[in-house]
Amino acid sequence: MIQAADIREWRNRNVVDPRGHKIGVLEAIYVDTTTDEPAMATVRTGLPTRHRLAFVPLDDAILGPDYVKVFHARALVRKAPSIGMDDILPAEAEEMIFKHYDMPYQPGSGGERQLARR
């Protein structure tokens, strides 16, 4: 798992799937608002003129010398909910990301977001 202190160090590294296939480039880390631990990353994918940021969970992620290996297949990540390069994640879109990966979504008791960008 990526530790909070490593977030800036691993930005712009390649993100690969379990088979070592490149998914894209790590753009940003989103932490779980209840634990402040890294939970999701956005991965820059697509053609150079049509980049988008796809979300991928960081559960069991492994850091290599020049890559971050996630445990979700490249095809699944590329079909994940995404945002534009200059966009921010709308609160109502968070649940779709978790559903895409069959993960439970639990906003705060007052409806607070589960993810925050770091």
Short mmCIF file of C-alpha atoms in Angstrom, two decimals:
data_model
loop_
_atom_site.label_atom_id
_atom_site.label_comp_id
_atom_site.label_asym_id
_atom_site.label_seq_id
_atom_site.Cartn_x
_atom_site.Cartn_y
_atom_site.Cartn_z
CA MET A 1 0.00 0.00 0.00
CA ILE A 2 1.21 3.48 -0.78
CA GLN A 3 1.87 5.40 2.41
CA ALA A 4 0.83 9.02 2.72
CA ALA A 5 4.48 10.18 2.80
CA ASP A 6 5.11 8.52 -0.59
CA ILE A 7 2.27 10.18 -2.49
CA ARG A 8 4.29 12.94 -4.16
CA GLU A 9 7.19 10.59 -4.90
CA TRP A 10 5.05 8.18 -6.94
CA ARG A 11 3.17 10.74 -9.00
CA ASN A 12 3.82 10.39 -12.76
CA ARG A 13 4.99 6.78 -12.39
CA ASN A 14 3.61 4.08 -14.67
CA VAL A 15 0.66 2.13 -13.31
CA VAL A 16 0.64 -1.53 -14.34
CA ASP A 17 -1.83 -4.35 -13.88
CA PRO A 18 -1.06 -7.74 -12.25
CA ARG A 19 0.38 -9.04 -15.55
CA GLY A 20 2.67 -6.03 -15.92
CA HIS A 21 0.65 -4.37 -18.70
CA LYS A 22 0.81 -0.60 -18.57
CA ILE A 23 -2.52 1.00 -17.72
CA GLY A 24 -1.37 4.62 -17.70
CA VAL A 25 0.43 7.15 -15.51
CA LEU A 26 -0.40 7.87 -11.86
CA GLU A 27 -1.84 11.37 -11.66
CA ALA A 28 -3.25 11.78 -8.13
CA ILE A 29 -4.05 9.95 -4.92
CA TYR A 30 -7.40 10.02 -3.15
CA VAL A 31 -7.46 9.14 0.53
CA ASP A 32 -10.26 7.62 2.57
CA THR A 33 -11.65 10.53 4.60
CA THR A 34 -12.24 8.35 7.67
CA THR A 35 -8.70 6.94 7.88
CA ASP A 36 -6.66 9.45 5.81
CA GLU A 37 -5.02 6.43 4.13
CA PRO A 38 -4.55 6.23 0.34
CA ALA A 39 -7.59 4.47 -1.15
CA MET A 40 -7.77 5.32 -4.88
CA ALA A 41 -5.57 6.73 -7.58
CA THR A 42 -6.37 8.45 -10.81
CA VAL A 43 -4.53 7.06 -13.80
CA ARG A 44 -3.98 9.17 -16.92
CA THR A 45 -5.15 7.05 -19.84
CA GLY A 46 -6.13 7.58 -23.47
CA LEU A 47 -4.56 9.23 -26.46
CA PRO A 48 -2.33 12.27 -25.91
CA THR A 49 -5.02 14.62 -27.21
CA ARG A 50 -7.83 12.84 -25.35
CA HIS A 51 -6.45 12.03 -21.90
CA ARG A 52 -8.82 11.23 -19.06
CA LEU A 53 -8.33 10.22 -15.44
CA ALA A 54 -9.63 6.74 -14.58
CA PHE A 55 -10.00 5.68 -10.96
CA VAL A 56 -8.36 2.54 -9.57
CA PRO A 57 -8.30 1.21 -5.99
CA LEU A 58 -4.93 1.04 -4.28
CA ASP A 59 -5.72 -1.97 -2.08
CA ASP A 60 -2.64 -4.23 -2.09
CA ALA A 61 -0.77 -1.95 -4.51
CA ILE A 62 2.94 -2.68 -4.86
CA LEU A 63 5.56 -0.02 -5.48
CA GLY A 64 8.38 -0.91 -7.83
CA PRO A 65 11.42 1.14 -8.82
CA ASP A 66 9.52 2.99 -11.57
CA TYR A 67 5.95 1.70 -11.39
CA VAL A 68 2.92 1.13 -9.19
CA LYS A 69 1.33 -2.29 -9.62
CA VAL A 70 -2.39 -2.47 -8.89
CA PHE A 71 -4.43 -5.65 -8.62
CA HIS A 72 -7.07 -4.84 -11.20
CA ALA A 73 -6.85 -5.76 -14.88
CA ARG A 74 -6.06 -3.04 -17.39
CA ALA A 75 -9.39 -3.56 -19.20
CA LEU A 76 -11.36 -3.10 -15.96
CA VAL A 77 -9.49 0.11 -15.08
CA ARG A 78 -9.92 1.57 -18.55
CA LYS A 79 -13.70 1.02 -18.27
CA ALA A 80 -13.82 2.60 -14.80
CA PRO A 81 -15.59 5.89 -14.13
CA SER A 82 -13.33 8.78 -15.06
CA ILE A 83 -13.04 12.55 -15.04
CA GLY A 84 -11.42 15.03 -17.41
CA MET A 85 -7.86 16.15 -16.86
CA ASP A 86 -8.92 19.44 -15.26
CA ASP A 87 -12.09 18.17 -13.58
CA ILE A 88 -12.77 17.34 -9.96
CA LEU A 89 -14.67 14.29 -8.74
CA PRO A 90 -18.32 15.18 -8.12
CA ALA A 91 -19.61 13.85 -4.80
CA GLU A 92 -22.45 12.00 -6.50
CA ALA A 93 -19.97 10.08 -8.73
CA GLU A 94 -18.04 8.49 -5.84
CA GLU A 95 -20.50 5.64 -5.40
CA MET A 96 -20.21 4.65 -9.10
CA ILE A 97 -16.47 4.16 -8.71
CA PHE A 98 -16.90 1.83 -5.76
CA LYS A 99 -19.67 -0.12 -7.54
CA HIS A 100 -17.48 -0.54 -10.63
CA TYR A 101 -14.95 -2.44 -8.51
CA ASP A 102 -17.60 -4.26 -6.40
CA MET A 103 -16.48 -2.42 -3.29
CA PRO A 104 -18.75 -1.18 -0.49
CA TYR A 105 -19.40 2.56 -0.46
CA GLN A 106 -19.84 4.21 2.93
CA PRO A 107 -20.16 7.99 3.06
CA GLY A 108 -19.86 9.70 6.45
CA SER A 109 -22.81 9.76 8.84
CA GLY A 110 -23.58 13.31 7.78
CA GLY A 111 -23.24 12.47 4.08
CA GLU A 112 -19.55 13.43 3.94
CA ARG A 113 -17.52 12.21 1.00
CA GLN A 114 -15.50 9.03 1.33
CA LEU A 115 -12.66 10.24 -0.92
CA ALA A 116 -10.48 13.35 -0.80
CA ARG A 117 -7.69 14.22 -3.24
CA ARG A 118 -4.17 14.67 -1.84
#
